[in-house]
């Protein structure tokens, strides 16, 4: 019976990919699976909630919607939360926490809104059983989510706990690791399918701590992203260990060797070590080949053309290193010397040189490959002097990015005239 309303929040731009993923995980379709803004709404079973926690790479969490009503004041929120039969979800011996998100809520204090919902939950338990559950803001057994819009309030119980991007394998972080959910969104948007008819190799030449290659390798090996972590639903009353164990056993028996090669490299050997250790914890050490090396010098890691997928260095904190980095630091030294002698020298530290050299290297040696690059820099195609064939809007937290696709054809068929600017409008998504 599909008795539950389940909401899967996700980053903007990812909704369509998440709907496809939820359909593959549960088989739900039509009115049982609706794509909305910022997430996907399902009419689904408790078992589906468990399946989605285990298999979703794109959802931020799996929420069960328990009440939805118009509201105008904090008292309306108290009434709304009082109407929920919390006693079928948890007991007063368990601690809980209320988290609030809001879009254009007219309420002055979201903290006070959370307090009213907390009171409603505790008062309902005390009226039913004489006991109030404790609040624990750090390590609650149960998380309740309140979402407020201008005039509607929705109350959810969270079946995930820690957000789903925490897969349980990352211990070694780089300076700017991608969230696993965003790496998975890049893979989905690129259309890379290791189980398709003609799968191509995947290569991240700026792999950092390995997020893209590890997500790709888990997809290729059919390793469910949630196999190595715990979930909040394990503490909720509907939880039955034998059902969950059967779901996990089924997922474990689906694991296979990767049908394609997956490569990663980074100029920083420290990062390559991190990526290697993360890959081991993620169970994909056999499926990925990781090496050190400057992207401006590395030759293709395999004979047949494939797909490159990367978020390249950007900005000062994660500036390009290697050959281009040396040039940049030499320029910086010269600038400093010039300034000391009262001379001004022109400089561009926007990665322009790195990207034009990268494009030249790729045009020469990576014919037939496609390169998908995630960046907040809308001028990237101009810096690469390449015309993108696709641009997909994606959000890295609050930062609006584009995933650009460049087809590296022989010669300059897709080359952009020197100095021309990026396309102002989005297309081809
Ligand atoms: C934005 S980070 C990538 C983060 C990565 N996706 C992750 O999840 O950890 C950019 C990476 O590019 C690497 N890098 C910088 N210059 C490079 C170069 N010339 N060749 C190869 N890698 C480079 C940095 O060491 C850094 O790890």
Short mmCIF file of C-alpha atoms and ligand atoms in Angstrom, two decimals:
data_model
loop_
_atom_site.label_atom_id
_atom_site.label_comp_id
_atom_site.label_asym_id
_atom_site.label_seq_id
_atom_site.Cartn_x
_atom_site.Cartn_y
_atom_site.Cartn_z
CA UNK A 1 0.00 0.00 0.00
CA UNK A 2 1.37 3.39 -0.96
CA UNK A 3 0.09 5.21 2.10
CA UNK A 4 2.92 7.66 2.73
CA UNK A 5 3.67 11.04 1.19
CA UNK A 6 7.43 11.12 0.78
CA UNK A 7 9.39 14.23 -0.13
CA UNK A 8 12.93 14.01 -1.47
CA UNK A 9 14.58 17.45 -1.32
CA UNK A 10 17.43 18.07 -3.76
CA UNK A 11 19.53 20.90 -5.17
CA UNK A 12 17.88 23.11 -7.78
CA UNK A 13 18.37 21.75 -11.28
CA UNK A 14 18.56 18.13 -10.09
CA UNK A 15 14.80 17.41 -9.78
CA UNK A 16 14.40 15.65 -13.14
CA UNK A 17 17.42 13.39 -12.57
CA UNK A 18 16.16 12.60 -9.07
CA UNK A 19 12.71 11.66 -10.40
CA UNK A 20 14.38 9.19 -12.82
CA UNK A 21 16.48 7.79 -9.99
CA UNK A 22 13.45 7.43 -7.67
CA UNK A 23 11.56 5.66 -10.46
CA UNK A 24 14.44 3.20 -10.92
CA UNK A 25 14.66 2.54 -7.15
CA UNK A 26 10.94 2.07 -6.50
CA UNK A 27 9.17 1.54 -9.83
CA UNK A 28 6.77 4.39 -8.95
CA UNK A 29 5.49 6.57 -11.80
CA UNK A 30 2.62 8.83 -12.88
CA UNK A 31 0.72 10.51 -10.07
CA UNK A 32 2.74 8.53 -7.52
CA UNK A 33 5.90 10.40 -8.54
CA UNK A 34 5.70 14.15 -9.06
CA UNK A 35 8.62 16.43 -9.85
CA UNK A 36 8.42 19.72 -8.00
CA UNK A 37 10.67 22.70 -7.35
CA UNK A 38 13.56 21.65 -5.14
CA UNK A 39 12.51 18.03 -4.88
CA UNK A 40 10.37 15.06 -5.80
CA UNK A 41 7.10 14.07 -4.11
CA UNK A 42 6.09 10.41 -3.97
CA UNK A 43 3.09 8.45 -2.86
CA UNK A 44 4.98 5.47 -1.58
CA UNK A 45 5.32 2.75 1.01
CA UNK A 46 7.53 2.51 4.09
CA UNK A 47 9.61 -0.03 2.19
CA UNK A 48 10.08 2.56 -0.59
CA UNK A 49 11.38 5.01 2.01
CA UNK A 50 14.04 2.46 3.00
CA UNK A 51 14.90 1.74 -0.65
CA UNK A 52 15.27 5.45 -1.40
CA UNK A 53 17.56 6.00 1.57
CA UNK A 54 19.74 3.15 0.42
CA UNK A 55 19.81 3.88 -3.31
CA UNK A 56 19.45 7.62 -3.83
CA UNK A 57 22.62 9.45 -4.85
CA UNK A 58 20.81 12.72 -5.56
CA UNK A 59 18.32 13.29 -2.73
CA UNK A 60 19.46 15.30 0.29
CA UNK A 61 17.25 13.22 2.60
CA UNK A 62 14.05 11.17 2.65
CA UNK A 63 11.24 12.94 4.50
CA UNK A 64 7.81 11.55 5.32
CA UNK A 65 5.18 14.28 5.17
CA UNK A 66 2.88 14.10 8.20
CA UNK A 67 0.85 17.32 8.03
CA UNK A 68 0.31 20.24 5.66
CA UNK A 69 -1.91 23.24 6.35
CA UNK A 70 -2.18 27.01 5.82
CA UNK A 71 -0.85 29.01 8.78
CA UNK A 72 -0.60 32.60 9.90
CA UNK A 73 0.87 32.43 13.37
CA UNK A 74 2.99 30.30 15.69
CA UNK A 75 -0.22 29.08 17.35
CA UNK A 76 -1.34 27.61 14.01
CA UNK A 77 1.95 25.68 13.95
CA UNK A 78 1.26 24.39 17.48
CA UNK A 79 -2.17 23.15 16.33
CA UNK A 80 -0.69 21.57 13.20
CA UNK A 81 2.00 19.66 15.10
CA UNK A 82 -0.50 18.61 17.80
CA UNK A 83 -2.62 16.92 15.13
CA UNK A 84 0.16 14.48 14.17
CA UNK A 85 0.05 10.99 15.73
CA UNK A 86 3.69 11.13 16.87
CA UNK A 87 3.14 8.05 19.04
CA UNK A 88 3.10 5.81 15.96
CA UNK A 89 6.57 7.08 14.98
CA UNK A 90 8.54 7.20 18.23
CA UNK A 91 8.28 6.86 22.00
CA UNK A 92 8.71 9.49 24.75
CA UNK A 93 11.91 7.70 25.81
CA UNK A 94 13.55 8.94 22.60
CA UNK A 95 15.00 12.42 22.16
CA UNK A 96 14.01 14.68 19.29
CA UNK A 97 14.86 17.93 17.57
CA UNK A 98 12.86 20.32 15.37
CA UNK A 99 14.56 21.88 12.34
CA UNK A 100 12.96 24.72 10.40
CA UNK A 101 13.43 25.86 6.83
CA UNK A 102 11.50 28.78 5.41
CA UNK A 103 10.88 30.61 2.17
CA UNK A 104 9.31 34.04 2.59
CA UNK A 105 7.67 33.14 5.90
CA UNK A 106 5.99 36.17 7.50
CA UNK A 107 6.95 34.93 10.99
CA UNK A 108 9.47 37.07 12.88
CA UNK A 109 11.35 34.24 14.59
CA UNK A 110 11.93 30.78 13.15
CA UNK A 111 13.38 29.76 16.52
CA UNK A 112 10.06 30.55 18.15
CA UNK A 113 8.26 28.59 15.40
CA UNK A 114 10.49 25.58 16.19
CA UNK A 115 9.78 26.02 19.92
CA UNK A 116 6.01 25.93 19.36
CA UNK A 117 6.30 22.72 17.32
CA UNK A 118 8.54 21.22 20.01
CA UNK A 119 5.95 22.11 22.67
CA UNK A 120 3.15 20.58 20.61
CA UNK A 121 5.05 17.29 20.21
CA UNK A 122 6.02 17.11 23.90
CA UNK A 123 2.51 18.12 25.09
CA UNK A 124 0.91 15.45 22.93
CA UNK A 125 3.16 12.74 24.39
CA UNK A 126 2.51 13.96 27.94
CA UNK A 127 -1.26 13.95 27.36
CA UNK A 128 -1.13 10.40 25.96
CA UNK A 129 1.43 8.78 28.25
CA UNK A 130 2.27 11.24 31.03
CA UNK A 131 5.89 11.48 29.80
CA UNK A 132 7.54 14.25 27.76
CA UNK A 133 10.36 13.24 25.42
CA UNK A 134 13.65 15.14 25.79
CA UNK A 135 15.03 17.53 23.22
CA UNK A 136 18.57 16.84 22.03
CA UNK A 137 19.83 19.40 19.54
CA UNK A 138 23.12 17.62 18.82
CA UNK A 139 22.41 13.89 18.60
CA UNK A 140 18.63 13.49 18.51
CA UNK A 141 17.08 10.07 17.96
CA UNK A 142 14.37 11.70 15.87
CA UNK A 143 14.46 14.77 13.64
CA UNK A 144 11.28 16.65 12.82
CA UNK A 145 11.34 19.13 9.95
CA UNK A 146 9.05 22.12 9.65
CA UNK A 147 8.96 23.85 6.28
CA UNK A 148 7.28 27.23 5.98
CA UNK A 149 6.31 29.11 2.84
CA UNK A 150 4.44 32.41 2.74
CA UNK A 151 1.22 30.77 3.91
CA UNK A 152 1.67 26.99 4.17
CA UNK A 153 3.38 24.89 6.83
CA UNK A 154 4.48 21.30 6.30
CA UNK A 155 5.63 18.93 9.03
CA UNK A 156 7.89 16.00 8.16
CA UNK A 157 9.63 13.22 10.02
CA UNK A 158 13.14 12.57 8.73
CA UNK A 159 13.98 8.96 7.90
CA UNK A 160 17.60 9.71 6.91
CA UNK A 161 19.25 11.44 9.88
CA UNK A 162 22.64 12.57 8.66
CA UNK A 163 22.14 14.07 5.18
CA UNK A 164 22.45 11.51 2.40
CA UNK A 165 25.56 13.06 0.86
CA UNK A 166 27.35 11.55 3.85
CA UNK A 167 27.88 8.11 2.38
CA UNK A 168 30.11 6.91 5.18
CA UNK A 169 33.32 6.54 3.16
CA UNK A 170 34.82 10.01 3.29
CA UNK A 171 37.40 10.55 6.00
CA UNK A 172 40.03 12.30 3.94
CA UNK A 173 38.88 15.61 2.53
CA UNK A 174 40.60 17.85 0.05
CA UNK A 175 40.55 21.62 0.26
CA UNK A 176 37.33 21.90 -1.70
CA UNK A 177 35.68 18.50 -1.91
CA UNK A 178 32.51 18.25 -3.92
CA UNK A 179 29.44 17.03 -2.11
CA UNK A 180 28.76 13.45 -3.16
CA UNK A 181 25.23 14.46 -4.22
CA UNK A 182 26.64 17.12 -6.57
CA UNK A 183 29.20 14.72 -8.05
CA UNK A 184 26.33 12.28 -8.66
CA UNK A 185 24.31 15.09 -10.29
CA UNK A 186 27.25 15.84 -12.62
CA UNK A 187 27.38 12.18 -13.61
CA UNK A 188 23.61 12.06 -14.18
CA UNK A 189 23.67 15.27 -16.24
CA UNK A 190 26.54 14.00 -18.39
CA UNK A 191 24.51 10.90 -19.28
CA UNK A 192 27.50 8.65 -18.54
CA UNK A 193 26.13 5.13 -18.26
CA UNK A 194 28.56 2.31 -17.48
CA UNK A 195 25.79 -0.23 -18.04
CA UNK A 196 24.62 1.17 -21.38
CA UNK A 197 25.23 -0.43 -24.77
CA UNK A 198 28.54 1.21 -25.49
CA UNK A 199 30.02 2.41 -22.18
CA UNK A 200 33.00 4.76 -22.35
CA UNK A 201 35.84 5.24 -19.83
CA UNK A 202 35.56 8.11 -17.35
CA UNK A 203 38.48 10.30 -16.31
CA UNK A 204 38.77 13.15 -13.78
CA UNK A 205 42.16 14.86 -14.34
CA UNK A 206 41.71 17.16 -11.28
CA UNK A 207 40.23 14.48 -9.01
CA UNK A 208 41.14 15.94 -5.61
CA UNK A 209 39.83 13.62 -2.89
CA UNK A 210 38.14 11.50 -5.56
CA UNK A 211 34.45 12.32 -5.21
CA UNK A 212 33.57 12.10 -8.92
CA UNK A 213 35.54 8.92 -9.62
CA UNK A 214 34.31 7.19 -6.46
CA UNK A 215 30.66 8.00 -7.21
CA UNK A 216 31.19 6.83 -10.80
CA UNK A 217 32.89 3.63 -9.68
CA UNK A 218 30.12 2.81 -7.21
CA UNK A 219 27.57 3.28 -10.00
CA UNK A 220 29.64 1.05 -12.29
CA UNK A 221 29.98 -1.62 -9.57
CA UNK A 222 26.31 -1.27 -8.57
CA UNK A 223 27.29 -0.46 -4.99
CA UNK A 224 24.33 1.23 -3.30
CA UNK A 225 25.46 4.58 -1.84
CA UNK A 226 23.86 3.94 1.57
CA UNK A 227 25.33 0.50 2.25
CA UNK A 228 28.02 1.88 4.56
CA UNK A 229 25.99 4.12 6.84
CA UNK A 230 23.19 4.17 9.39
CA UNK A 231 19.82 5.88 9.00
CA UNK A 232 17.36 7.61 11.34
CA UNK A 233 14.60 5.16 10.35
CA UNK A 234 16.44 2.46 12.31
CA UNK A 235 15.20 4.21 15.49
CA UNK A 236 11.60 4.79 14.37
CA UNK A 237 8.75 2.50 15.46
CA UNK A 238 7.78 1.18 11.97
CA UNK A 239 11.34 -0.16 11.57
CA UNK A 240 11.65 -3.93 11.23
CA UNK A 241 15.21 -5.22 11.15
CA UNK A 242 14.38 -8.24 8.98
CA UNK A 243 12.85 -6.04 6.25
CA UNK A 244 15.87 -3.74 6.23
CA UNK A 245 18.33 -6.64 6.25
CA UNK A 246 16.55 -8.25 3.29
CA UNK A 247 16.76 -4.96 1.34
CA UNK A 248 20.47 -4.63 2.15
CA UNK A 249 21.17 -8.27 1.25
CA UNK A 250 19.50 -7.78 -2.12
CA UNK A 251 21.62 -4.67 -2.74
CA UNK A 252 24.80 -6.47 -1.68
CA UNK A 253 24.17 -9.37 -4.03
CA UNK A 254 23.85 -6.92 -6.96
CA UNK A 255 27.47 -5.74 -6.58
CA UNK A 256 29.62 -6.54 -9.60
CA UNK A 257 32.96 -5.68 -11.17
CA UNK A 258 33.03 -2.42 -13.12
CA UNK A 259 32.39 -2.93 -16.84
CA UNK A 260 34.42 0.23 -17.69
CA UNK A 261 37.71 1.84 -16.74
CA UNK A 262 37.64 4.81 -14.39
CA UNK A 263 40.66 7.06 -13.91
CA UNK A 264 41.58 9.96 -11.69
CA UNK A 265 44.66 12.11 -11.35
CA UNK A 266 45.67 15.26 -9.52
CA UNK A 267 48.74 17.43 -9.43
CA UNK A 268 48.79 17.05 -5.65
CA UNK A 269 50.08 13.66 -4.53
CA UNK A 270 48.55 14.30 -1.12
CA UNK A 271 45.15 14.49 -2.81
CA UNK A 272 45.78 11.29 -4.73
CA UNK A 273 46.53 9.56 -1.40
CA UNK A 274 43.26 10.90 0.02
CA UNK A 275 41.37 9.70 -3.05
CA UNK A 276 42.97 6.25 -2.79
CA UNK A 277 42.02 5.87 0.86
CA UNK A 278 38.48 7.11 0.19
CA UNK A 279 38.16 4.66 -2.71
CA UNK A 280 39.22 1.81 -0.43
CA UNK A 281 36.61 2.73 2.16
CA UNK A 282 33.98 3.06 -0.59
CA UNK A 283 34.76 -0.45 -1.81
CA UNK A 284 35.94 0.67 -5.26
CA UNK A 285 39.74 0.56 -4.98
CA UNK A 286 39.81 -2.18 -7.65
CA UNK A 287 37.63 -0.16 -10.02
CA UNK A 288 39.57 3.12 -10.11
CA UNK A 289 43.10 3.91 -11.24
CA UNK A 290 44.52 6.96 -9.49
CA UNK A 291 47.78 8.74 -10.27
CA UNK A 292 49.60 11.98 -9.63
CA UNK A 293 50.18 14.39 -12.49
CA UNK A 294 49.64 17.80 -13.99
CA UNK A 295 46.48 17.97 -16.12
CA UNK A 296 48.42 20.16 -18.55
CA UNK A 297 50.83 17.33 -19.23
CA UNK A 298 48.96 14.08 -18.64
CA UNK A 299 48.25 12.03 -21.73
CA UNK A 300 44.95 10.12 -22.07
CA UNK A 301 44.90 7.22 -19.58
CA UNK A 302 43.53 4.78 -22.16
CA UNK A 303 43.47 4.21 -25.92
CA UNK A 304 39.78 4.68 -26.62
CA UNK A 305 38.23 8.12 -26.14
CA UNK A 306 36.00 8.62 -23.14
CA UNK A 307 34.41 11.24 -20.99
CA UNK A 308 36.22 13.66 -18.71
CA UNK A 309 34.23 14.94 -15.76
CA UNK A 310 35.75 17.46 -13.37
CA UNK A 311 35.37 20.54 -11.27
CA UNK A 312 38.61 22.28 -12.10
CA UNK A 313 40.54 24.58 -9.75
CA UNK A 314 38.82 27.91 -9.32
CA UNK A 315 39.64 31.08 -7.42
CA UNK A 316 42.48 31.72 -5.04
CA UNK A 317 41.75 29.03 -2.44
CA UNK A 318 41.97 26.22 -5.00
CA UNK A 319 44.03 27.87 -7.71
CA UNK A 320 45.60 25.84 -10.51
CA UNK A 321 48.91 24.29 -9.56
CA UNK A 322 51.50 22.44 -11.63
CA UNK A 323 52.98 24.06 -14.75
CA UNK A 324 50.45 26.88 -14.86
CA UNK A 325 50.72 27.34 -11.09
CA UNK A 326 54.49 27.67 -11.35
CA UNK A 327 54.06 30.27 -14.07
CA UNK A 328 51.56 32.09 -11.88
CA UNK A 329 53.86 32.04 -8.87
CA UNK A 330 56.79 33.15 -11.03
CA UNK A 331 54.63 36.03 -12.25
CA UNK A 332 53.69 36.82 -8.66
CA UNK A 333 57.39 36.93 -7.71
CA UNK A 334 58.14 39.19 -10.67
CA UNK A 335 55.22 41.42 -9.73
CA UNK A 336 56.44 41.64 -6.15
CA UNK A 337 59.96 42.49 -7.36
CA UNK A 338 58.54 45.04 -9.81
CA UNK A 339 56.42 46.63 -7.10
CA UNK A 340 59.43 46.79 -4.78
CA UNK A 341 61.26 48.70 -7.52
CA UNK A 342 58.30 51.00 -8.12
CA UNK A 343 57.22 49.33 -11.41
CA UNK A 344 53.68 48.10 -12.20
CA UNK A 345 53.17 44.87 -14.12
CA UNK A 346 49.95 43.60 -15.64
CA UNK A 347 48.58 40.35 -14.26
CA UNK A 348 45.62 37.99 -14.65
CA UNK A 349 45.18 35.45 -11.87
CA UNK A 350 41.76 34.30 -13.01
CA UNK A 351 43.01 30.91 -14.24
CA UNK A 352 42.87 32.15 -17.85
CA UNK A 353 46.31 30.88 -18.64
CA UNK A 354 45.67 27.47 -17.06
CA UNK A 355 42.47 26.98 -19.03
CA UNK A 356 43.84 28.10 -22.39
CA UNK A 357 46.79 25.72 -21.91
CA UNK A 358 44.44 22.92 -20.83
CA UNK A 359 42.28 23.42 -23.93
CA UNK A 360 45.37 23.41 -26.18
CA UNK A 361 46.60 20.19 -24.54
CA UNK A 362 43.21 18.53 -24.89
CA UNK A 363 42.75 19.62 -28.53
CA UNK A 364 46.10 18.10 -29.35
CA UNK A 365 45.90 14.86 -27.38
CA UNK A 366 42.28 14.15 -26.45
CA UNK A 367 40.57 14.07 -29.84
CA UNK A 368 37.25 12.26 -29.61
CA UNK A 369 36.83 12.82 -25.86
CA UNK A 370 34.11 14.95 -24.37
CA UNK A 371 34.94 17.07 -21.34
CA UNK A 372 32.28 18.08 -18.82
CA UNK A 373 33.42 20.83 -16.46
CA UNK A 374 31.54 22.21 -13.46
CA UNK A 375 32.39 25.80 -12.65
CA UNK A 376 30.87 28.96 -11.20
CA UNK A 377 32.87 30.85 -13.87
CA UNK A 378 30.47 31.56 -16.73
CA UNK A 379 33.42 32.86 -18.77
CA UNK A 380 35.10 29.44 -18.80
CA UNK A 381 34.33 28.65 -22.48
CA UNK A 382 35.92 31.99 -23.43
CA UNK A 383 39.02 31.18 -21.38
CA UNK A 384 39.20 27.76 -23.02
CA UNK A 385 38.56 29.29 -26.46
CA UNK A 386 36.12 26.44 -26.98
CA UNK A 387 32.45 26.52 -27.77
CA UNK A 388 30.43 24.43 -25.35
CA UNK A 389 27.91 21.98 -26.81
CA UNK A 390 25.85 21.82 -23.60
CA UNK A 391 25.51 23.92 -20.46
CA UNK A 392 23.55 22.56 -17.53
CA UNK A 393 22.75 24.84 -14.57
CA UNK A 394 23.64 23.20 -11.23
CA UNK A 395 24.03 24.65 -7.74
CA UNK A 396 27.00 24.02 -5.48
CA UNK A 397 25.26 24.98 -2.21
CA UNK A 398 24.40 28.65 -2.68
CA UNK A 399 26.77 29.05 -5.66
CA UNK A 400 25.23 28.95 -9.12
CA UNK A 401 27.36 26.89 -11.48
CA UNK A 402 27.30 25.57 -14.99
CA UNK A 403 28.28 22.12 -16.16
CA UNK A 404 29.78 22.82 -19.59
CA UNK A 405 30.30 20.12 -22.18
CA UNK A 406 33.11 20.51 -24.70
CA UNK A 407 33.47 18.08 -27.59
CA UNK A 408 37.14 17.72 -28.38
CA UNK A 409 37.03 17.28 -32.11
CA UNK A 410 40.12 17.20 -34.27
CA UNK A 411 41.40 20.60 -35.38
CA UNK A 412 39.28 23.58 -34.49
CA UNK A 413 35.76 22.70 -35.69
CA UNK A 414 34.38 23.64 -32.30
CA UNK A 415 37.02 26.15 -31.41
CA UNK A 416 35.79 29.56 -30.32
CA UNK A 417 37.30 32.61 -32.02
CA UNK A 418 39.98 34.05 -29.76
CA UNK A 419 38.67 36.51 -27.20
CA UNK A 420 34.93 35.90 -27.76
CA UNK A 421 32.73 35.77 -24.69
CA UNK A 422 30.62 32.97 -23.23
CA UNK A 423 27.02 32.57 -24.45
CA UNK A 424 24.79 34.76 -22.31
CA UNK A 425 21.82 32.37 -22.23
CA UNK A 426 21.33 28.81 -21.10
CA UNK A 427 20.32 26.14 -23.48
CA UNK A 428 20.43 22.47 -24.22
CA UNK A 429 19.57 21.33 -20.73
C1 LIG B 1 38.07 22.01 -7.03
S1 LIG B 1 39.26 20.83 -6.64
C2 LIG B 1 38.54 19.31 -7.11
C3 LIG B 1 37.89 18.66 -5.95
C4 LIG B 1 37.48 17.24 -6.21
N1 LIG B 1 36.42 17.14 -7.19
C5 LIG B 1 37.07 16.60 -4.91
O1 LIG B 1 35.94 16.16 -4.79
O2 LIG B 1 37.88 16.58 -3.97
C6 LIG B 1 40.46 21.08 -7.89
C7 LIG B 1 41.61 20.12 -7.84
O3 LIG B 1 42.45 20.41 -8.94
C8 LIG B 1 43.78 20.13 -8.55
N2 LIG B 1 44.70 20.82 -9.48
C9 LIG B 1 45.08 22.12 -9.47
N3 LIG B 1 45.91 22.35 -10.52
C10 LIG B 1 46.03 21.18 -11.19
C11 LIG B 1 46.78 20.77 -12.33
N4 LIG B 1 47.54 21.64 -13.01
N5 LIG B 1 46.66 19.49 -12.74
C12 LIG B 1 45.90 18.59 -12.06
N6 LIG B 1 45.20 18.92 -10.94
C13 LIG B 1 45.26 20.19 -10.52
C14 LIG B 1 43.87 20.56 -7.11
O4 LIG B 1 44.92 19.89 -6.44
C15 LIG B 1 42.47 20.18 -6.59
O5 LIG B 1 42.51 18.92 -5.97
#
